[in-house]
Amino acid sequence: MTDVDFTSLFKTERLVFRAIADDAADREFIADGVLGDPQSLGTGIEQLLRPLNKMAIDELLSLVVSKVLLGVMICLPGEEEEDEDVKDDEPLSDETASKLAEKKREKEKRMKTQPWKKPKPIPIGLLLVGFNNAPWEAHIRDVTFSIGIAVPWQNKGYGFESLNWALDWTFRVANMHRASIEVLGWNPRGYHLYKKLGFVEEGRMRKKMYYNLQWYDRIQLGMLREEWEVLRGLRTSESLTDNSL
């Protein structure tokens, strides 16, 4: 018997994931950084496109805290506070030397007394994994993903990295049977991202969403546990079964 390593459970190569805090800071980030941007709003929700007020944000957070299986902030790892920029060839003033020495003592003390404390992560997005069935259908073990990345961190691969982690968490940790995600026809970048992750298109509701004198499809994609196992090299594609009509 060997010990199980949980050290990388809530992180990837570039990201860390923490619980959503029901506080002013996370509310402000979600309201302004994610849902406050028109582009993020348009690609992320299916309701009438209009600015969300405080009540709508509060309802969303209440839903996240109480209903979803997993709700996390997508974060960049925090960085240790850097020392003041001091050139090697310049003598230190007494004041600067005293400040640097004090900071060093404080850091050493913190490492001894609170070694578990790490730099505070920097939120860049929101990731939700929610049940896709009514309570009496819980045995189906189907979840749906929702994700939003704030504009300054879009187009950097963080969405792919976050959803890839979410897939691993869904099947390795939560023991789900399938994962689903929806995308609107006006978001081809999102569609290609989900296909790249390995999601399979399962159906469309034709001309379901309206914007700027045009109708767009709502597209449903899904991934089965055995398909994820093939992607991770845990089984061969030849072992997959097809029970379709």
C-alpha atoms as a printed R data frame, in Angstrom:
    type eleno elety resid chain resno       x      y       z
1   ATOM     1    CA   MET     A     1   0.000  0.000   0.000
2   ATOM     2    CA   THR     A     2   1.298  3.457  -0.909
3   ATOM     3    CA   ASP     A     3   0.319  6.928   0.292
4   ATOM     4    CA   VAL     A     4  -1.936  8.987  -1.974
5   ATOM     5    CA   ASP     A     5  -0.565 12.386  -2.992
6   ATOM     6    CA   PHE     A     6  -3.159 15.172  -2.760
7   ATOM     7    CA   THR     A     7  -0.762 18.117  -3.088
8   ATOM     8    CA   SER     A     8  -1.837 19.022  -6.636
9   ATOM     9    CA   LEU     A     9  -5.566 18.430  -6.100
10  ATOM    10    CA   PHE     A    10  -6.584 22.076  -6.529
11  ATOM    11    CA   LYS     A    11  -3.955 23.391  -8.897
12  ATOM    12    CA   THR     A    12  -2.540 23.012 -12.388
13  ATOM    13    CA   GLU     A    13   0.714 24.100 -13.965
14  ATOM    14    CA   ARG     A    14  -0.286 27.777 -13.973
15  ATOM    15    CA   LEU     A    15  -3.456 28.029 -11.891
16  ATOM    16    CA   VAL     A    16  -4.870 27.404  -8.442
17  ATOM    17    CA   PHE     A    17  -8.533 26.950  -7.541
18  ATOM    18    CA   ARG     A    18 -10.109 28.140  -4.302
19  ATOM    19    CA   ALA     A    19 -13.646 28.191  -2.953
20  ATOM    20    CA   ILE     A    20 -15.832 31.176  -3.788
21  ATOM    21    CA   ALA     A    21 -16.047 33.422  -0.744
22  ATOM    22    CA   ASP     A    22 -19.413 34.981   0.004
23  ATOM    23    CA   ASP     A    23 -17.785 38.342   0.650
24  ATOM    24    CA   ALA     A    24 -17.515 41.805  -0.894
25  ATOM    25    CA   ALA     A    25 -14.249 41.103  -2.735
26  ATOM    26    CA   ASP     A    26 -15.515 38.056  -4.653
27  ATOM    27    CA   ARG     A    27 -18.881 39.699  -5.290
28  ATOM    28    CA   GLU     A    28 -17.133 42.720  -6.773
29  ATOM    29    CA   PHE     A    29 -14.876 40.577  -8.953
30  ATOM    30    CA   ILE     A    30 -17.770 38.486 -10.285
31  ATOM    31    CA   ALA     A    31 -19.978 41.540 -10.831
32  ATOM    32    CA   ASP     A    32 -17.362 43.780 -12.462
33  ATOM    33    CA   GLY     A    33 -14.611 41.465 -13.674
34  ATOM    34    CA   VAL     A    34 -16.709 38.643 -15.156
35  ATOM    35    CA   LEU     A    35 -20.375 39.543 -15.580
36  ATOM    36    CA   GLY     A    36 -19.843 43.292 -15.854
37  ATOM    37    CA   ASP     A    37 -18.072 42.994 -19.205
38  ATOM    38    CA   PRO     A    38 -20.521 42.864 -22.158
39  ATOM    39    CA   GLN     A    39 -18.440 40.307 -24.094
40  ATOM    40    CA   SER     A    40 -18.204 37.955 -21.123
41  ATOM    41    CA   LEU     A    41 -21.880 38.478 -20.352
42  ATOM    42    CA   GLY     A    42 -22.953 37.711 -23.919
43  ATOM    43    CA   THR     A    43 -20.964 34.496 -24.219
44  ATOM    44    CA   GLY     A    44 -21.675 33.301 -20.703
45  ATOM    45    CA   ILE     A    45 -25.404 33.517 -20.029
46  ATOM    46    CA   GLU     A    46 -28.591 32.726 -21.926
47  ATOM    47    CA   GLN     A    47 -30.968 35.264 -20.412
48  ATOM    48    CA   LEU     A    48 -31.950 38.659 -21.778
49  ATOM    49    CA   LEU     A    49 -28.741 40.661 -22.222
50  ATOM    50    CA   ARG     A    50 -28.866 43.557 -19.802
51  ATOM    51    CA   PRO     A    51 -26.643 44.864 -17.000
52  ATOM    52    CA   LEU     A    52 -26.932 42.741 -13.880
53  ATOM    53    CA   ASN     A    53 -27.818 44.571 -10.687
54  ATOM    54    CA   LYS     A    54 -26.741 43.722  -7.163
55  ATOM    55    CA   MET     A    55 -29.811 41.543  -6.605
56  ATOM    56    CA   ALA     A    56 -28.976 39.386  -9.641
57  ATOM    57    CA   ILE     A    57 -25.370 38.967  -8.481
58  ATOM    58    CA   ASP     A    58 -26.524 38.070  -4.957
59  ATOM    59    CA   GLU     A    59 -28.925 35.466  -6.360
60  ATOM    60    CA   LEU     A    60 -26.127 33.964  -8.451
61  ATOM    61    CA   LEU     A    61 -23.773 33.715  -5.484
62  ATOM    62    CA   SER     A    62 -26.503 32.235  -3.290
63  ATOM    63    CA   LEU     A    63 -27.085 29.602  -5.965
64  ATOM    64    CA   VAL     A    64 -23.354 28.902  -6.202
65  ATOM    65    CA   VAL     A    65 -22.900 28.517  -2.463
66  ATOM    66    CA   SER     A    66 -25.927 26.281  -1.896
67  ATOM    67    CA   LYS     A    67 -26.674 24.365  -5.108
68  ATOM    68    CA   VAL     A    68 -23.659 23.571  -7.265
69  ATOM    69    CA   LEU     A    69 -21.414 20.575  -6.745
70  ATOM    70    CA   LEU     A    70 -18.288 22.702  -7.168
71  ATOM    71    CA   GLY     A    71 -17.857 26.468  -7.316
72  ATOM    72    CA   VAL     A    72 -14.325 27.842  -7.475
73  ATOM    73    CA   MET     A    73 -12.447 30.993  -8.306
74  ATOM    74    CA   ILE     A    74  -9.852 30.470 -11.019
75  ATOM    75    CA   CYS     A    75  -6.689 32.119  -9.717
76  ATOM    76    CA   LEU     A    76  -3.104 32.840 -10.561
77  ATOM    77    CA   PRO     A    77  -0.743 31.854  -7.746
78  ATOM    78    CA   GLY     A    78   0.122 34.819  -5.561
79  ATOM    79    CA   GLU     A    79   3.687 36.029  -5.526
80  ATOM    80    CA   GLU     A    80   5.872 36.678  -2.539
81  ATOM    81    CA   GLU     A    81   6.314 40.360  -1.818
82  ATOM    82    CA   GLU     A    82   9.507 41.414  -3.523
83  ATOM    83    CA   ASP     A    83  12.242 43.308  -1.757
84  ATOM    84    CA   GLU     A    84  12.918 46.862  -2.737
85  ATOM    85    CA   ASP     A    85  15.020 47.274  -5.853
86  ATOM    86    CA   VAL     A    86  18.562 47.726  -4.607
87  ATOM    87    CA   LYS     A    87  21.576 47.880  -6.878
88  ATOM    88    CA   ASP     A    88  24.547 45.776  -5.837
89  ATOM    89    CA   ASP     A    89  27.044 48.527  -6.527
90  ATOM    90    CA   GLU     A    90  25.293 51.136  -4.385
91  ATOM    91    CA   PRO     A    91  25.746 51.386  -0.615
92  ATOM    92    CA   LEU     A    92  22.577 51.012   1.446
93  ATOM    93    CA   SER     A    93  21.353 53.873   3.550
94  ATOM    94    CA   ASP     A    94  20.749 53.120   7.200
95  ATOM    95    CA   GLU     A    95  16.998 53.497   6.659
96  ATOM    96    CA   THR     A    96  16.900 51.087   3.682
97  ATOM    97    CA   ALA     A    97  19.087 48.541   5.435
98  ATOM    98    CA   SER     A    98  16.854 48.684   8.504
99  ATOM    99    CA   LYS     A    99  13.693 48.156   6.408
100 ATOM   100    CA   LEU     A   100  15.180 45.175   4.566
101 ATOM   101    CA   ALA     A   101  16.347 43.591   7.808
102 ATOM   102    CA   GLU     A   102  12.911 44.032   9.378
103 ATOM   103    CA   LYS     A   103  11.152 42.506   6.368
104 ATOM   104    CA   LYS     A   104  13.529 39.557   6.478
105 ATOM   105    CA   ARG     A   105  12.844 38.988  10.183
106 ATOM   106    CA   GLU     A   106   9.077 39.176   9.616
107 ATOM   107    CA   LYS     A   107   9.265 36.675   6.762
108 ATOM   108    CA   GLU     A   108  11.373 34.241   8.787
109 ATOM   109    CA   LYS     A   109   8.990 34.557  11.734
110 ATOM   110    CA   ARG     A   110   5.977 33.923   9.522
111 ATOM   111    CA   MET     A   111   7.586 30.833   8.002
112 ATOM   112    CA   LYS     A   112   8.218 29.439  11.486
113 ATOM   113    CA   THR     A   113   4.889 30.271  13.116
114 ATOM   114    CA   GLN     A   114   2.557 30.004  10.098
115 ATOM   115    CA   PRO     A   115   4.263 27.778   7.511
116 ATOM   116    CA   TRP     A   116   0.903 26.918   5.916
117 ATOM   117    CA   LYS     A   117   0.289 30.515   4.852
118 ATOM   118    CA   LYS     A   118   1.009 31.186   1.207
119 ATOM   119    CA   PRO     A   119   0.764 34.303  -0.971
120 ATOM   120    CA   LYS     A   120  -2.850 35.244  -1.689
121 ATOM   121    CA   PRO     A   121  -4.008 33.942  -5.112
122 ATOM   122    CA   ILE     A   122  -5.146 36.455  -7.746
123 ATOM   123    CA   PRO     A   123  -8.674 35.749  -9.111
124 ATOM   124    CA   ILE     A   124  -9.015 35.747 -12.905
125 ATOM   125    CA   GLY     A   125 -12.257 33.826 -13.416
126 ATOM   126    CA   LEU     A   126 -15.098 31.668 -12.166
127 ATOM   127    CA   LEU     A   127 -15.778 27.945 -12.682
128 ATOM   128    CA   LEU     A   128 -18.945 26.079 -11.734
129 ATOM   129    CA   VAL     A   129 -19.790 22.376 -11.856
130 ATOM   130    CA   GLY     A   130 -23.492 21.821 -11.222
131 ATOM   131    CA   PHE     A   131 -25.832 18.851 -11.286
132 ATOM   132    CA   ASN     A   132 -27.646 18.480 -14.596
133 ATOM   133    CA   ASN     A   133 -30.590 16.506 -13.237
134 ATOM   134    CA   ALA     A   134 -33.461 16.771 -10.793
135 ATOM   135    CA   PRO     A   135 -32.879 15.263  -7.317
136 ATOM   136    CA   TRP     A   136 -34.755 12.090  -8.274
137 ATOM   137    CA   GLU     A   137 -32.327 11.625 -11.188
138 ATOM   138    CA   ALA     A   138 -29.162 11.965  -9.101
139 ATOM   139    CA   HIS     A   139 -28.182  8.372  -9.872
140 ATOM   140    CA   ILE     A   140 -27.447  9.415 -13.488
141 ATOM   141    CA   ARG     A   141 -24.448 11.411 -12.197
142 ATOM   142    CA   ASP     A   142 -24.491 14.065 -14.923
143 ATOM   143    CA   VAL     A   143 -22.964 17.506 -14.333
144 ATOM   144    CA   THR     A   144 -22.779 20.674 -16.381
145 ATOM   145    CA   PHE     A   145 -19.902 23.160 -16.587
146 ATOM   146    CA   SER     A   146 -20.004 26.961 -16.618
147 ATOM   147    CA   ILE     A   147 -16.926 29.165 -16.904
148 ATOM   148    CA   GLY     A   148 -16.092 32.858 -17.136
149 ATOM   149    CA   ILE     A   149 -12.654 34.444 -17.496
150 ATOM   150    CA   ALA     A   150 -12.131 38.181 -16.917
151 ATOM   151    CA   VAL     A   151 -11.118 40.088 -20.056
152 ATOM   152    CA   PRO     A   152  -7.453 40.829 -19.153
153 ATOM   153    CA   TRP     A   153  -6.775 37.080 -18.898
154 ATOM   154    CA   GLN     A   154  -8.726 35.843 -21.908
155 ATOM   155    CA   ASN     A   155  -7.027 34.234 -24.927
156 ATOM   156    CA   LYS     A   156  -4.140 32.960 -22.791
157 ATOM   157    CA   GLY     A   157  -5.207 29.312 -22.521
158 ATOM   158    CA   TYR     A   158  -6.591 29.649 -18.987
159 ATOM   159    CA   GLY     A   159 -10.073 28.520 -20.042
160 ATOM   160    CA   PHE     A   160  -8.705 25.317 -21.571
161 ATOM   161    CA   GLU     A   161  -6.507 24.661 -18.536
162 ATOM   162    CA   SER     A   162  -9.379 25.261 -16.091
163 ATOM   163    CA   LEU     A   163 -11.874 23.038 -17.909
164 ATOM   164    CA   ASN     A   164  -9.278 20.300 -18.339
165 ATOM   165    CA   TRP     A   165  -8.764 20.370 -14.571
166 ATOM   166    CA   ALA     A   166 -12.544 20.373 -14.037
167 ATOM   167    CA   LEU     A   167 -12.891 17.246 -16.178
168 ATOM   168    CA   ASP     A   168 -10.256 15.460 -14.097
169 ATOM   169    CA   TRP     A   169 -11.949 16.557 -10.868
170 ATOM   170    CA   THR     A   170 -15.356 15.455 -12.175
171 ATOM   171    CA   PHE     A   171 -14.277 11.916 -13.008
172 ATOM   172    CA   ARG     A   172 -11.354 11.286 -10.639
173 ATOM   173    CA   VAL     A   173 -12.781 12.909  -7.506
174 ATOM   174    CA   ALA     A   174 -16.562 13.319  -7.828
175 ATOM   175    CA   ASN     A   175 -17.075  9.961  -9.602
176 ATOM   176    CA   MET     A   176 -19.495 11.387 -12.167
177 ATOM   177    CA   HIS     A   177 -20.697  9.442 -15.207
178 ATOM   178    CA   ARG     A   178 -20.815 12.294 -17.742
179 ATOM   179    CA   ALA     A   179 -20.124 16.016 -18.094
180 ATOM   180    CA   SER     A   180 -22.062 18.500 -20.210
181 ATOM   181    CA   ILE     A   181 -21.483 22.027 -21.464
182 ATOM   182    CA   GLU     A   182 -23.533 24.375 -23.622
183 ATOM   183    CA   VAL     A   183 -22.418 27.042 -26.076
184 ATOM   184    CA   LEU     A   184 -24.352 29.562 -28.124
185 ATOM   185    CA   GLY     A   185 -23.998 29.792 -31.889
186 ATOM   186    CA   TRP     A   186 -22.527 33.282 -31.676
187 ATOM   187    CA   ASN     A   187 -19.519 31.913 -29.758
188 ATOM   188    CA   PRO     A   188 -17.506 29.799 -32.257
189 ATOM   189    CA   ARG     A   189 -14.312 30.209 -30.188
190 ATOM   190    CA   GLY     A   190 -16.004 28.529 -27.243
191 ATOM   191    CA   TYR     A   191 -17.356 25.756 -29.472
192 ATOM   192    CA   HIS     A   192 -13.901 24.948 -30.861
193 ATOM   193    CA   LEU     A   193 -12.393 25.089 -27.362
194 ATOM   194    CA   TYR     A   194 -14.849 22.495 -26.061
195 ATOM   195    CA   LYS     A   195 -14.268 20.261 -29.081
196 ATOM   196    CA   LYS     A   196 -10.515 20.549 -28.513
197 ATOM   197    CA   LEU     A   197 -11.014 19.390 -24.922
198 ATOM   198    CA   GLY     A   198 -12.765 16.278 -26.228
199 ATOM   199    CA   PHE     A   199 -16.437 17.183 -25.822
200 ATOM   200    CA   VAL     A   200 -18.771 15.663 -28.407
201 ATOM   201    CA   GLU     A   201 -21.662 17.605 -29.921
202 ATOM   202    CA   GLU     A   202 -24.872 15.892 -28.806
203 ATOM   203    CA   GLY     A   203 -27.604 18.144 -30.139
204 ATOM   204    CA   ARG     A   204 -28.848 21.617 -31.030
205 ATOM   205    CA   MET     A   205 -31.868 23.689 -30.223
206 ATOM   206    CA   ARG     A   206 -32.204 25.540 -33.504
207 ATOM   207    CA   LYS     A   207 -32.625 29.308 -33.511
208 ATOM   208    CA   LYS     A   208 -32.930 29.361 -29.726
209 ATOM   209    CA   MET     A   209 -31.153 32.662 -28.983
210 ATOM   210    CA   TYR     A   210 -31.751 36.072 -30.527
211 ATOM   211    CA   TYR     A   211 -29.376 39.019 -30.955
212 ATOM   212    CA   ASN     A   212 -29.025 41.859 -33.458
213 ATOM   213    CA   LEU     A   213 -31.732 40.664 -35.880
214 ATOM   214    CA   GLN     A   214 -30.379 37.106 -36.026
215 ATOM   215    CA   TRP     A   215 -31.276 33.791 -34.440
216 ATOM   216    CA   TYR     A   216 -28.591 31.418 -33.142
217 ATOM   217    CA   ASP     A   217 -28.526 27.754 -32.130
218 ATOM   218    CA   ARG     A   218 -27.924 26.581 -28.576
219 ATOM   219    CA   ILE     A   219 -25.482 23.688 -28.824
220 ATOM   220    CA   GLN     A   220 -25.200 20.874 -26.292
221 ATOM   221    CA   LEU     A   221 -21.902 19.007 -25.903
222 ATOM   222    CA   GLY     A   222 -21.011 16.157 -23.593
223 ATOM   223    CA   MET     A   223 -18.253 13.823 -22.502
224 ATOM   224    CA   LEU     A   224 -18.691 10.346 -21.029
225 ATOM   225    CA   ARG     A   225 -16.373  8.981 -18.395
226 ATOM   226    CA   GLU     A   226 -15.070  6.300 -20.755
227 ATOM   227    CA   GLU     A   227 -14.296  8.966 -23.382
228 ATOM   228    CA   TRP     A   228 -12.326 10.907 -20.781
229 ATOM   229    CA   GLU     A   229 -10.470  7.687 -19.899
230 ATOM   230    CA   VAL     A   230  -9.441  7.312 -23.555
231 ATOM   231    CA   LEU     A   231  -8.178 10.916 -23.601
232 ATOM   232    CA   ARG     A   232  -6.110 10.245 -20.472
233 ATOM   233    CA   GLY     A   233  -4.724  6.981 -21.838
234 ATOM   234    CA   LEU     A   234  -6.547  4.847 -19.269
235 ATOM   235    CA   ARG     A   235  -8.312  2.690 -21.874
236 ATOM   236    CA   THR     A   236  -8.400  2.194 -25.633
237 ATOM   237    CA   SER     A   237 -10.997  3.666 -27.970
238 ATOM   238    CA   GLU     A   238 -11.785  0.150 -29.216
239 ATOM   239    CA   SER     A   239 -13.247 -0.682 -25.795
240 ATOM   240    CA   LEU     A   240 -15.969  1.968 -26.044
241 ATOM   241    CA   THR     A   241 -19.540  0.733 -26.453
242 ATOM   242    CA   ASP     A   242 -22.284  2.374 -28.506
243 ATOM   243    CA   ASN     A   243 -25.856  1.804 -27.334
244 ATOM   244    CA   SER     A   244 -27.457  4.295 -29.717
245 ATOM   245    CA   LEU     A   245 -30.491  3.330 -31.783
